[in-house]
Coordinates of N, CA and C in Angstrom, one line a residue:
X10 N 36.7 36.5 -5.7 CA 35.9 35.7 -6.7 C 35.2 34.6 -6.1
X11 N 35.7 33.7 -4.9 CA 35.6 32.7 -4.9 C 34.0 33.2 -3.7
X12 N 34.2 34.3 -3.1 CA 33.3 34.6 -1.8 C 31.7 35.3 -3.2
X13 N 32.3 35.9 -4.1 CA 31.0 36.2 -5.2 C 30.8 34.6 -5.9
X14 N 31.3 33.8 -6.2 CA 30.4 32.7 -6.2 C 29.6 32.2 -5.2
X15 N 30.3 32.0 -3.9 CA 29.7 31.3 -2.7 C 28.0 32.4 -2.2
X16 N 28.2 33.4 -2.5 CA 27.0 34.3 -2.4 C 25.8 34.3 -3.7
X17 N 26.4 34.0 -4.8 CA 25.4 34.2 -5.8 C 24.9 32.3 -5.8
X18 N 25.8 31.2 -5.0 CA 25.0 30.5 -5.1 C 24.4 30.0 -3.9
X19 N 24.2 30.8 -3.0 CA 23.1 30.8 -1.4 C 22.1 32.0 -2.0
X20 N 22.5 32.8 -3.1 CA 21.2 33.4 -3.4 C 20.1 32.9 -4.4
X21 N 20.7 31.6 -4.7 CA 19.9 30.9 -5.9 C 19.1 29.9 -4.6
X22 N 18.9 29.8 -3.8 CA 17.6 29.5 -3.4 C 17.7 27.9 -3.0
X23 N 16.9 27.4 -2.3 CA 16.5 26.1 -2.5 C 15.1 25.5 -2.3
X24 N 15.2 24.4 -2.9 CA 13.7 23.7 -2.6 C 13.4 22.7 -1.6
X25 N 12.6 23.0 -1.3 CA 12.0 21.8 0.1 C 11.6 20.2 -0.7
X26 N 12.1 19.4 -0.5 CA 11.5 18.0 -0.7 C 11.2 17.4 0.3
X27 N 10.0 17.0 -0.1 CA 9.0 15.8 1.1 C 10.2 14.9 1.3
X28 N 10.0 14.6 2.4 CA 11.0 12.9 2.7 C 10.2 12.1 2.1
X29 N 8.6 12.4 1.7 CA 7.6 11.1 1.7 C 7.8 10.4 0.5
X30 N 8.0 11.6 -0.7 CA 8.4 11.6 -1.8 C 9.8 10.3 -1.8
X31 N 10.6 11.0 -1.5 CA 11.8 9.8 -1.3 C 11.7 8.7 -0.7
X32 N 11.2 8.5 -0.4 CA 10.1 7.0 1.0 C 9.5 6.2 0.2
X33 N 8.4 7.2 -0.7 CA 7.3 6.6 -1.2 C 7.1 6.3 -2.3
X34 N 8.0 7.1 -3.6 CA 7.8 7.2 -5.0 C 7.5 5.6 -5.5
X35 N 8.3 4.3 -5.0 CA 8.0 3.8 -5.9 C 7.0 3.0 -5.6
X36 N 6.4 3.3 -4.1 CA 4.9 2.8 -3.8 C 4.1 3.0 -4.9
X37 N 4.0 4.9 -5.1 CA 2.8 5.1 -6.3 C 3.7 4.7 -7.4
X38 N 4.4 3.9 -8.0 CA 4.7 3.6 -9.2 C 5.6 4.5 -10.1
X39 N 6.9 5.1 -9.3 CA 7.2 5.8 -10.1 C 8.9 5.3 -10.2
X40 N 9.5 5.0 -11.1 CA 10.9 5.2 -11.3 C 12.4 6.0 -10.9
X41 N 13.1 6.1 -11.0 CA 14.0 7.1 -10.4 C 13.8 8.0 -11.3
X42 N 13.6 7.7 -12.7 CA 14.0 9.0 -14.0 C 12.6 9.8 -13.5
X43 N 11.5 9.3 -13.0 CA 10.2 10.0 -13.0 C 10.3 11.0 -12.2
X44 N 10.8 10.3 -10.7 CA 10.7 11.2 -9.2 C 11.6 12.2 -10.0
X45 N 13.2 11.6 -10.4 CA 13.8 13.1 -10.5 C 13.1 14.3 -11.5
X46 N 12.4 13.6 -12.3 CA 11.6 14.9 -13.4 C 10.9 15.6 -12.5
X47 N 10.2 14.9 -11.5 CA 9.3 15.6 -10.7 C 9.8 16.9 -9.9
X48 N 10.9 16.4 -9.5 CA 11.5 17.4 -8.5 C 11.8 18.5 -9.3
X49 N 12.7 18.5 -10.7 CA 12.7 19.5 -12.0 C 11.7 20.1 -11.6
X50 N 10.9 19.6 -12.2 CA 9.0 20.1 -12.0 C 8.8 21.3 -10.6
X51 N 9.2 20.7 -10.0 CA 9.2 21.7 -9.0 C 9.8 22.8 -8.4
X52 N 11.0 22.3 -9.0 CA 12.1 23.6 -8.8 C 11.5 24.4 -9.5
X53 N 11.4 24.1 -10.9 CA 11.0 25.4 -11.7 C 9.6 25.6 -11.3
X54 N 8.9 25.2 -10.8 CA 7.1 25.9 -10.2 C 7.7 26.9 -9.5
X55 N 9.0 26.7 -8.2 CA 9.2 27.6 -7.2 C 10.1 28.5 -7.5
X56 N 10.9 28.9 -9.0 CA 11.0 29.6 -9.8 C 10.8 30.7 -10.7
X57 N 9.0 30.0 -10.4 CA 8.2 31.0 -11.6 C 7.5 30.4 -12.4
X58 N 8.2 29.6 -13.0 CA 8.4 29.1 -14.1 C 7.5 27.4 -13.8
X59 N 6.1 27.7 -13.8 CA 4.6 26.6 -13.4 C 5.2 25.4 -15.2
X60 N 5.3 26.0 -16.3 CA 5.2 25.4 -17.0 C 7.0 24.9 -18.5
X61 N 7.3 24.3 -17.5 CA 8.7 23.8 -18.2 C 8.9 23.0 -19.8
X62 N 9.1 23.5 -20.5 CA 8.8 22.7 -21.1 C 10.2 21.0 -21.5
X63 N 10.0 20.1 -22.3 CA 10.3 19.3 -22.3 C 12.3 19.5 -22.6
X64 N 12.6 20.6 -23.2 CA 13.6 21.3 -23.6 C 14.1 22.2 -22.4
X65 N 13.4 22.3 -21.5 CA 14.0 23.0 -20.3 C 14.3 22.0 -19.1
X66 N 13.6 20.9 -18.9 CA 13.8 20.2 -18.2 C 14.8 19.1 -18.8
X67 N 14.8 18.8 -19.9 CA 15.8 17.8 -20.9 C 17.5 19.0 -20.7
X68 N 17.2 20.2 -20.1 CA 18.8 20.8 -19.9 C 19.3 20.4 -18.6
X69 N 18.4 20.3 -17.8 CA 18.4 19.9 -16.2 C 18.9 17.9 -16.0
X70 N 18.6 17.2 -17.1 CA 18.4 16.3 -16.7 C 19.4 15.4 -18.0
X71 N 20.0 14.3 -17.4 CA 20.7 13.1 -18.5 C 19.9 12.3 -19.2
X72 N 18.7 13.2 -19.8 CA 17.7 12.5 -20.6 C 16.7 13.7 -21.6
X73 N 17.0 13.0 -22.9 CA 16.4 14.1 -24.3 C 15.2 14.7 -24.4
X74 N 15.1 16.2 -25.1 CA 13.7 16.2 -24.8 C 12.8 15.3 -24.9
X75 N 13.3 14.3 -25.7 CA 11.7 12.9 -26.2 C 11.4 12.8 -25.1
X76 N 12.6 12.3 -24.7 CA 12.5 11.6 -23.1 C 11.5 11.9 -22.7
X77 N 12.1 13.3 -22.0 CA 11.5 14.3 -21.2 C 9.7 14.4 -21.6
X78 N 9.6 14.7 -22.6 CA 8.0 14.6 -23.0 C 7.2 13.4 -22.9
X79 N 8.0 12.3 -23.2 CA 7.1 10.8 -22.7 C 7.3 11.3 -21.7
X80 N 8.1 10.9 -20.5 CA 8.0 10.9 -19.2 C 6.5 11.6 -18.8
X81 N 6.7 13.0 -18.9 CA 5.7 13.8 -18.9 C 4.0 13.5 -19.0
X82 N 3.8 12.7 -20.2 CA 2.6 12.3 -20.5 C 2.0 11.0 -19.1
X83 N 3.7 10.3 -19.3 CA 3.4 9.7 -18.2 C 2.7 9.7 -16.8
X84 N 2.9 10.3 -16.4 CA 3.0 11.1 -15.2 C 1.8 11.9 -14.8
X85 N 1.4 12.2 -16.2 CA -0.2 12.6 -15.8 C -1.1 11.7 -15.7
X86 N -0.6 10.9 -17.0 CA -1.3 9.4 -17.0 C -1.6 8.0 -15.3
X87 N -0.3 8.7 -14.3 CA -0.2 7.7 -13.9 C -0.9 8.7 -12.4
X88 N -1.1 9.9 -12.7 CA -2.3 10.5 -11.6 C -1.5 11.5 -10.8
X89 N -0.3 11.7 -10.7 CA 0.4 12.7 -10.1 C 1.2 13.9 -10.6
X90 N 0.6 13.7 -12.0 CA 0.8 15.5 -12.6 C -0.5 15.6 -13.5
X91 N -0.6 16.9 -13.2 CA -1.6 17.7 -13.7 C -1.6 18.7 -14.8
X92 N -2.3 18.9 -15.6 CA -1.8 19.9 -16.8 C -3.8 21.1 -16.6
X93 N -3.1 22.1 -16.2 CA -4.0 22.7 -16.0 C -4.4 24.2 -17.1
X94 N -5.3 24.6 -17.0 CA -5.5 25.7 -18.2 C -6.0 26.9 -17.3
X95 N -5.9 28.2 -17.8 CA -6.1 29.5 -17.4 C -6.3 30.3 -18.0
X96 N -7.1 31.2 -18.0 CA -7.6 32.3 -18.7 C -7.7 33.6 -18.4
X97 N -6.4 34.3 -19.1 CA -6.1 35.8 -18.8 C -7.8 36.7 -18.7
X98 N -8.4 37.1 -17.6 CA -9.5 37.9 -17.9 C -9.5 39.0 -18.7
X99 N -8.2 39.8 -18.6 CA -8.2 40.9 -19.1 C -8.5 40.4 -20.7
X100 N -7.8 39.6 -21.5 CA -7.7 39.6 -22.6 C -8.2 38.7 -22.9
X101 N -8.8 37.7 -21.9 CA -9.2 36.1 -22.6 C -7.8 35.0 -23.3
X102 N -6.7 35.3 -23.2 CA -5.9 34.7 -23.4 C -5.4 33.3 -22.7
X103 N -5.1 31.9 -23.0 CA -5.3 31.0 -22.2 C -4.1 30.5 -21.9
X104 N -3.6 30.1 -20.9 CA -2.2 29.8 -20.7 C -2.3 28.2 -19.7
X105 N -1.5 27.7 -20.0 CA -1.5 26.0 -19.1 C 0.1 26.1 -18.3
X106 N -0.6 25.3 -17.3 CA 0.5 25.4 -15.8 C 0.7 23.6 -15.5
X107 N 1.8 23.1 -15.2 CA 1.6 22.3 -14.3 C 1.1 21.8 -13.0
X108 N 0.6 21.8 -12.2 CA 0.4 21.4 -10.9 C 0.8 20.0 -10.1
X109 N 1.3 20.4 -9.2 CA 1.9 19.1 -8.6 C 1.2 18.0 -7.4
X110 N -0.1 19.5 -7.3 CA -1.3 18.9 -6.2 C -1.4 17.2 -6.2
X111 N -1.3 16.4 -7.3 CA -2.3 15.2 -7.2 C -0.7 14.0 -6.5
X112 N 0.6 14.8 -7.0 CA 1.1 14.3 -6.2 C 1.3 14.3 -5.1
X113 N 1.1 15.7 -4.4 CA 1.5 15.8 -3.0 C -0.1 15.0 -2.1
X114 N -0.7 15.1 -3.1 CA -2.2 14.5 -1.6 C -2.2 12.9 -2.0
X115 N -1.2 12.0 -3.0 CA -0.9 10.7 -2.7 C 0.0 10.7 -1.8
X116 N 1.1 11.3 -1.7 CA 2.0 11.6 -0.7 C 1.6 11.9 0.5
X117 N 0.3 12.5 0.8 CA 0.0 12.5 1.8 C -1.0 11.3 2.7
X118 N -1.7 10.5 1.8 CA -2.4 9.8 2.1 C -1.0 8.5 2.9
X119 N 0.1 8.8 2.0 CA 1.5 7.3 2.6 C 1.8 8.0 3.6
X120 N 1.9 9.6 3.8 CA 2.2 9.7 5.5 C 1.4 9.3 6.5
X121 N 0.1 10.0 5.8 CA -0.9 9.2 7.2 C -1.0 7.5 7.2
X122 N -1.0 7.0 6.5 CA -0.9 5.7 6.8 C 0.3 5.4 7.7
X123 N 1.9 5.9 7.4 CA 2.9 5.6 8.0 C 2.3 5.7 9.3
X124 N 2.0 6.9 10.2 CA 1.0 7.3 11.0 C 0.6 6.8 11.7
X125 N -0.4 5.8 11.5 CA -0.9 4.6 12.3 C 0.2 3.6 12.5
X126 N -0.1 3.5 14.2 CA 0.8 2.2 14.0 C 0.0 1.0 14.9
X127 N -0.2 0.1 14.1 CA -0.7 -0.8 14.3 C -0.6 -1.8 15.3
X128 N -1.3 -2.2 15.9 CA -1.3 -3.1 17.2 C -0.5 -4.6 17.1
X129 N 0.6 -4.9 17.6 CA 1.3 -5.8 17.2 C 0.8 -7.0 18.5
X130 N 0.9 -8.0 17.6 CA 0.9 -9.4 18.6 C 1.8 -9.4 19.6
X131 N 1.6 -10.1 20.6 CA 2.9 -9.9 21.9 C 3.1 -10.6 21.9
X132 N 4.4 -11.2 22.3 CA 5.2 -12.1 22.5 C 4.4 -13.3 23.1
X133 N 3.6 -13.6 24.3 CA 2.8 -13.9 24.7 C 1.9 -14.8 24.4
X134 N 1.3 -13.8 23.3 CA 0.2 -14.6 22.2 C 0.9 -15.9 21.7
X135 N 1.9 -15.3 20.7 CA 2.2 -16.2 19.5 C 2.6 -17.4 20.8
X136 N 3.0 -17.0 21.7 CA 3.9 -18.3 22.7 C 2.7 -18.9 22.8
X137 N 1.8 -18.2 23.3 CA 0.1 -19.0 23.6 C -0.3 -20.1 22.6
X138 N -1.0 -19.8 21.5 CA -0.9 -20.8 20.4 C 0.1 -21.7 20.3
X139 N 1.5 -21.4 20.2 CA 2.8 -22.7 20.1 C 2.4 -23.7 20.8
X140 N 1.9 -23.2 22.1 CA 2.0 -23.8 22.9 C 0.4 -24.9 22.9
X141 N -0.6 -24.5 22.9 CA -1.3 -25.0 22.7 C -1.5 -26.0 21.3
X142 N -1.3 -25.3 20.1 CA -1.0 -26.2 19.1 C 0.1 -27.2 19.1
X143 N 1.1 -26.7 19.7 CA 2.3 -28.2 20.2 C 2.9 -27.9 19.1
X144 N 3.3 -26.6 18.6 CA 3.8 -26.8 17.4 C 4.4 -25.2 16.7
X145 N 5.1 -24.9 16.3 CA 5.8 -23.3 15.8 C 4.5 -23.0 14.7
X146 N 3.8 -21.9 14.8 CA 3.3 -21.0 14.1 C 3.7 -21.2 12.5
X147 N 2.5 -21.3 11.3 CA 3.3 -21.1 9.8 C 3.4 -19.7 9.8
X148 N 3.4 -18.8 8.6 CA 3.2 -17.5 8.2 C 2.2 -17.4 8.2
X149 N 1.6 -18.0 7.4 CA 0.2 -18.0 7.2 C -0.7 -17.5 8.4
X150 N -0.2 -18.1 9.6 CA -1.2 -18.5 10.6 C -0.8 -17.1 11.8
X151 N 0.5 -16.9 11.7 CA 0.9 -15.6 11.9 C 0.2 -14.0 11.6
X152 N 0.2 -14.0 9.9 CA -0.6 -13.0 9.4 C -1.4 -13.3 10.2
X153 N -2.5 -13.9 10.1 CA -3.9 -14.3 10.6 C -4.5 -13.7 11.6
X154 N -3.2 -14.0 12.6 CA -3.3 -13.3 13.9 C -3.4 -11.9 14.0
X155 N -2.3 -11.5 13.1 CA -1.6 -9.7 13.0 C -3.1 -9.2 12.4
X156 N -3.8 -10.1 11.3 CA -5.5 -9.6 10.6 C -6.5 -9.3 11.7
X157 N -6.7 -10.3 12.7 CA -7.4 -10.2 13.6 C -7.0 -8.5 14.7
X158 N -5.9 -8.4 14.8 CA -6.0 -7.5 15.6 C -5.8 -6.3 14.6
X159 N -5.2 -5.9 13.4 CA -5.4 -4.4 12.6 C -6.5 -4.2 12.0
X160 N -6.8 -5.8 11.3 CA -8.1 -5.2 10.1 C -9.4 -5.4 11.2
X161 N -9.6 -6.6 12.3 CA -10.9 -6.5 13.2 C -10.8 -6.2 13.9
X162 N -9.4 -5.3 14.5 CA -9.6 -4.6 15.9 C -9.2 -5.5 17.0
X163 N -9.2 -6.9 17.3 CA -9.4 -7.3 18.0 C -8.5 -7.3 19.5
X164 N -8.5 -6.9 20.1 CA -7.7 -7.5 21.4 C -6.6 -8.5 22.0
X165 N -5.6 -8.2 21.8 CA -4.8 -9.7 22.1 C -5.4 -10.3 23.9
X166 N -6.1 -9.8 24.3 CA -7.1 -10.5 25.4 C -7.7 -11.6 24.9
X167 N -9.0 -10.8 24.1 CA -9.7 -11.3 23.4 C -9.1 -12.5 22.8
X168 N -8.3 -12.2 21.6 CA -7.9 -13.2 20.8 C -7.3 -14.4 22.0
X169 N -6.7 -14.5 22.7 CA -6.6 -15.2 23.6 C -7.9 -15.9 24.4
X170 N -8.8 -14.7 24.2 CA -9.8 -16.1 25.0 C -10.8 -16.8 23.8
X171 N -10.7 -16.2 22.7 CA -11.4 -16.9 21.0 C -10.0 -18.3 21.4
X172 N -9.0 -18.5 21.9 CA -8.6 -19.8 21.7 C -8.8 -20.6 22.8
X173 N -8.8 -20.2 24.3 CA -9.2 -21.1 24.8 C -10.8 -21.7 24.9
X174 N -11.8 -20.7 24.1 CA -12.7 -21.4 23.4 C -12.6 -22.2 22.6
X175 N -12.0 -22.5 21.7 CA -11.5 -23.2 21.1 C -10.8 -24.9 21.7
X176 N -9.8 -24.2 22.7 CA -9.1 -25.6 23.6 C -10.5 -26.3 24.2
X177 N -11.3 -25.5 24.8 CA -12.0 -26.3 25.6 C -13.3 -27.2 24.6
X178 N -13.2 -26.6 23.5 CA -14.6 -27.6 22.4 C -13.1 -28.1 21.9
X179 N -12.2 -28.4 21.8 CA -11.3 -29.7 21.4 C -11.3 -29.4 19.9
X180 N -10.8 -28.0 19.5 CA -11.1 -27.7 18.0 C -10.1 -27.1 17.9
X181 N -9.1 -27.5 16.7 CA -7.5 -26.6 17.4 C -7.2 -26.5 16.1
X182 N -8.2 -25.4 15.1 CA -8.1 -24.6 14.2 C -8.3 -23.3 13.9
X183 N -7.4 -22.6 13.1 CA -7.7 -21.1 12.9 C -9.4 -20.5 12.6
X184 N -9.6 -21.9 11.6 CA -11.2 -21.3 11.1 C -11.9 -21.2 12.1
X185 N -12.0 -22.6 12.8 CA -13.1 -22.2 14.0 C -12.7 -21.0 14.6
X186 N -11.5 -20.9 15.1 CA -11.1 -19.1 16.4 C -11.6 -18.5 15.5
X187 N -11.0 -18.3 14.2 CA -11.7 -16.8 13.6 C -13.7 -16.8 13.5
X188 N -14.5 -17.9 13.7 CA -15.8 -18.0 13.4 C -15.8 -17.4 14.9
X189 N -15.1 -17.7 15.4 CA -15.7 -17.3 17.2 C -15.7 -16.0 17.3
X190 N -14.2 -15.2 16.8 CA -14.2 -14.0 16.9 C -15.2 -13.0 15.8
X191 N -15.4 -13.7 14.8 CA -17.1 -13.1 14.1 C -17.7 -12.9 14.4
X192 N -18.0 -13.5 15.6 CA -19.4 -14.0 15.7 C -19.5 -12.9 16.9
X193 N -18.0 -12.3 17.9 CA -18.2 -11.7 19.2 C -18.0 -10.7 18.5
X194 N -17.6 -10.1 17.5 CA -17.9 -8.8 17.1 C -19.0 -8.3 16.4
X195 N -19.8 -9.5 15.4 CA -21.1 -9.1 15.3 C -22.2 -9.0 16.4
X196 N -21.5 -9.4 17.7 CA -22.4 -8.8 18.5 C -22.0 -8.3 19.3
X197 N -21.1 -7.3 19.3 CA -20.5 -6.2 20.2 C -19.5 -6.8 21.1
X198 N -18.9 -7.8 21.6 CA -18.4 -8.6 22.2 C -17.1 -8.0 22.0
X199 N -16.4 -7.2 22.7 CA -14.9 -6.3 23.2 C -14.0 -6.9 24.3
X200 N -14.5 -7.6 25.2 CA -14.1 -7.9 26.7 C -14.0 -9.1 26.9
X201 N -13.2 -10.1 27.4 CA -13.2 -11.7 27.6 C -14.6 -11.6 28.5
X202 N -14.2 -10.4 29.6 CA -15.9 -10.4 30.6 C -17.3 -10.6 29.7
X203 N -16.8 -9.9 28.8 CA -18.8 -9.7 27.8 C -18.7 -11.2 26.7
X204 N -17.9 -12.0 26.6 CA -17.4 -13.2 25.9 C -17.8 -13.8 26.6
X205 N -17.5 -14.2 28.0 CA -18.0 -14.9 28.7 C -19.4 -15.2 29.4
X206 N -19.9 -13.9 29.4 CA -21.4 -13.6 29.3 C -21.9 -14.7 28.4
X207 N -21.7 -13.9 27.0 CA -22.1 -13.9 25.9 C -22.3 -15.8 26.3
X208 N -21.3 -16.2 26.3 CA -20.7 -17.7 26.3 C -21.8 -18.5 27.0
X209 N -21.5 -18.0 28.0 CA -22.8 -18.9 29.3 C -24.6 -18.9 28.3
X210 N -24.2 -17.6 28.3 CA -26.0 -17.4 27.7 C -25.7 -18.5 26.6
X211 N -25.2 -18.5 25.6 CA -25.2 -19.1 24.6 C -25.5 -20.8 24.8
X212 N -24.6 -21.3 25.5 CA -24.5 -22.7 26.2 C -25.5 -23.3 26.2
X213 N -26.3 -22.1 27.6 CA -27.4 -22.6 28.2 C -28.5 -22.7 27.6
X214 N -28.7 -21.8 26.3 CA -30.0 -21.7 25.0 C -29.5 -23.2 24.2
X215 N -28.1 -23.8 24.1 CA -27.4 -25.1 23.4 C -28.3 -26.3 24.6
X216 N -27.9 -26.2 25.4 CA -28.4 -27.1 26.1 C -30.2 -27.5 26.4
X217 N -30.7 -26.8 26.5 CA -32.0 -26.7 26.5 C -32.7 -27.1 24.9
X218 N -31.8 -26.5 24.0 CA -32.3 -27.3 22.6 C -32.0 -28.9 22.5
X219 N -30.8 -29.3 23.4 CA -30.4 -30.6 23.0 C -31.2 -31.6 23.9
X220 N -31.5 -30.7 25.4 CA -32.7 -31.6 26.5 C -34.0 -32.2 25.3
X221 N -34.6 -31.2 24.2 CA -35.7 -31.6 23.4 C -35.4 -32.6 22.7
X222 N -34.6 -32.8 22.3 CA -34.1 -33.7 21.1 C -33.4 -35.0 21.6
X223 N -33.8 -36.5 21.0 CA -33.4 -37.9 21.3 C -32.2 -37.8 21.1
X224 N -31.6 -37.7 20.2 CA -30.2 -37.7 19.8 C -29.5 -36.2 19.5
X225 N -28.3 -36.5 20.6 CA -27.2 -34.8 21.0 C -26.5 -34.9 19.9
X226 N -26.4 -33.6 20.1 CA -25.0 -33.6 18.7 C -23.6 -33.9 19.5
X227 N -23.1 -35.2 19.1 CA -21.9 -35.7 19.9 C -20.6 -34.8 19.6
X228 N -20.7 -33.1 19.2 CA -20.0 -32.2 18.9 C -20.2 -30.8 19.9
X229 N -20.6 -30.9 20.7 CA -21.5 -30.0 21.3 C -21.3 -28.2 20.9
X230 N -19.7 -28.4 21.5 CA -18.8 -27.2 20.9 C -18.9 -26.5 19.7
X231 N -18.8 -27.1 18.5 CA -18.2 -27.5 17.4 C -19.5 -26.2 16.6
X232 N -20.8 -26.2 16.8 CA -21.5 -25.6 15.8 C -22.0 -24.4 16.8
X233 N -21.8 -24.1 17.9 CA -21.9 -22.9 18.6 C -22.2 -21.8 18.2
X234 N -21.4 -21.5 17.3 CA -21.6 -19.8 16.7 C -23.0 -20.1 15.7
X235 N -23.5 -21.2 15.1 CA -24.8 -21.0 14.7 C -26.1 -20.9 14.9
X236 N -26.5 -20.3 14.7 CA -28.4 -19.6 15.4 C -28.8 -21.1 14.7

């Protein structure tokens, strides 16, 4: 008896669940009662059975048909179930299915994101700044850095030489570094080498405007990145 249970229940089958799903559900906004509906949902799609109703799934679950049918509306409402329609050719007869597509390709967009892994500050850096500002990093000023190198790409080279730009015009703020590194990426500027280019040329066009003029700007540094 006990070896015909153990067989009739390895022939009931199983379902695959995304890990991403379990990872991710309450990223896209979903609840425990939701995700579990979902999975319902899918057992019976790989069943046969595309279209459950609120009474079939309210047997599976510690929640009443009502339940089960809010939930439901929900769910479509919130972009990750679909209520789709069909039409028997032979007879023209119309039949509606669930689909789980809109969930699985959010779910897919949190894996690829997981995916990327982003360029972390090195130890180095953050020591670089302490050290120069004479002072521990806030959060704030932290993010800032972590912004500079995921959202603009930048280089912990780079970002390193945007501050000793900085030390050497006697300017020992975030705004200015970040105007400096604006300014080297709106002009292709990848390399401390092509920074330093950039730098010299820049200077030498500062200096020649200031030879014409009676009075220097007693800032010299300070307004650099402006045309």
């Amino acid at each position: 008896m006990k070896k015909e249970m153990m067989i009739q229940w390895m022939t009931e089958g199983h379902i695959s669940v995304p890990k991403a799903l379990l990872k991710h559900y309450t990223d896209i906004g979903l609840s425990e009662g939701e995700c579990m509906l979902l999975l319902h949902v899918h057992s019976f799609i790989s069943e046969g059975n595309d279209f459950p109703t609120p009474e079939d799934l309210s047997e599976r679950m510690a929640a009443s048909s009502e339940k089960c049918s809010t939930m439901l509306r929900g769910l479509i409402h919130k972009g990750v179930l679909s209520l789709e329609q069909h039409q028997d050719e032979a007879n023209g007869v119309f039949s509606e299915s669930y689909s789980l597509m809109p969930l699985w390709e959010k779910l897919l967009y949190y894996y690829f994101q997981a995916q990327k892994k982003p360029s972390k500050p090195d130890e180095d850096l953050f020591t670089m700044f302490e050290r120069e500002f004479g002072r521990p990093l806030s959060p704030i000023e932290i993010e800032q850095i972590s912004m500079w190198i995921d959202d603009d790409e930048h280089s912990n080279t780079l970002i390193k030489t945007a501050l000793k730009e900085a030390v050497m015009a006697g300017i020992m703020n975030f705004r200015y570094i970040d105007r400096i590194l604006l300014e080297w990426k709106k002009n292709g500027i990848k390399t401390p080498e092509q920074a330093k280019v950039y730098g010299e040329k820049f200077h030498r066009n500062r200096n020649k405007k200031n030879d014409t003029t009676e009075k220097k700007d007693p800032f010299p540094f300070y307004n650099w990145l402006e045309n």
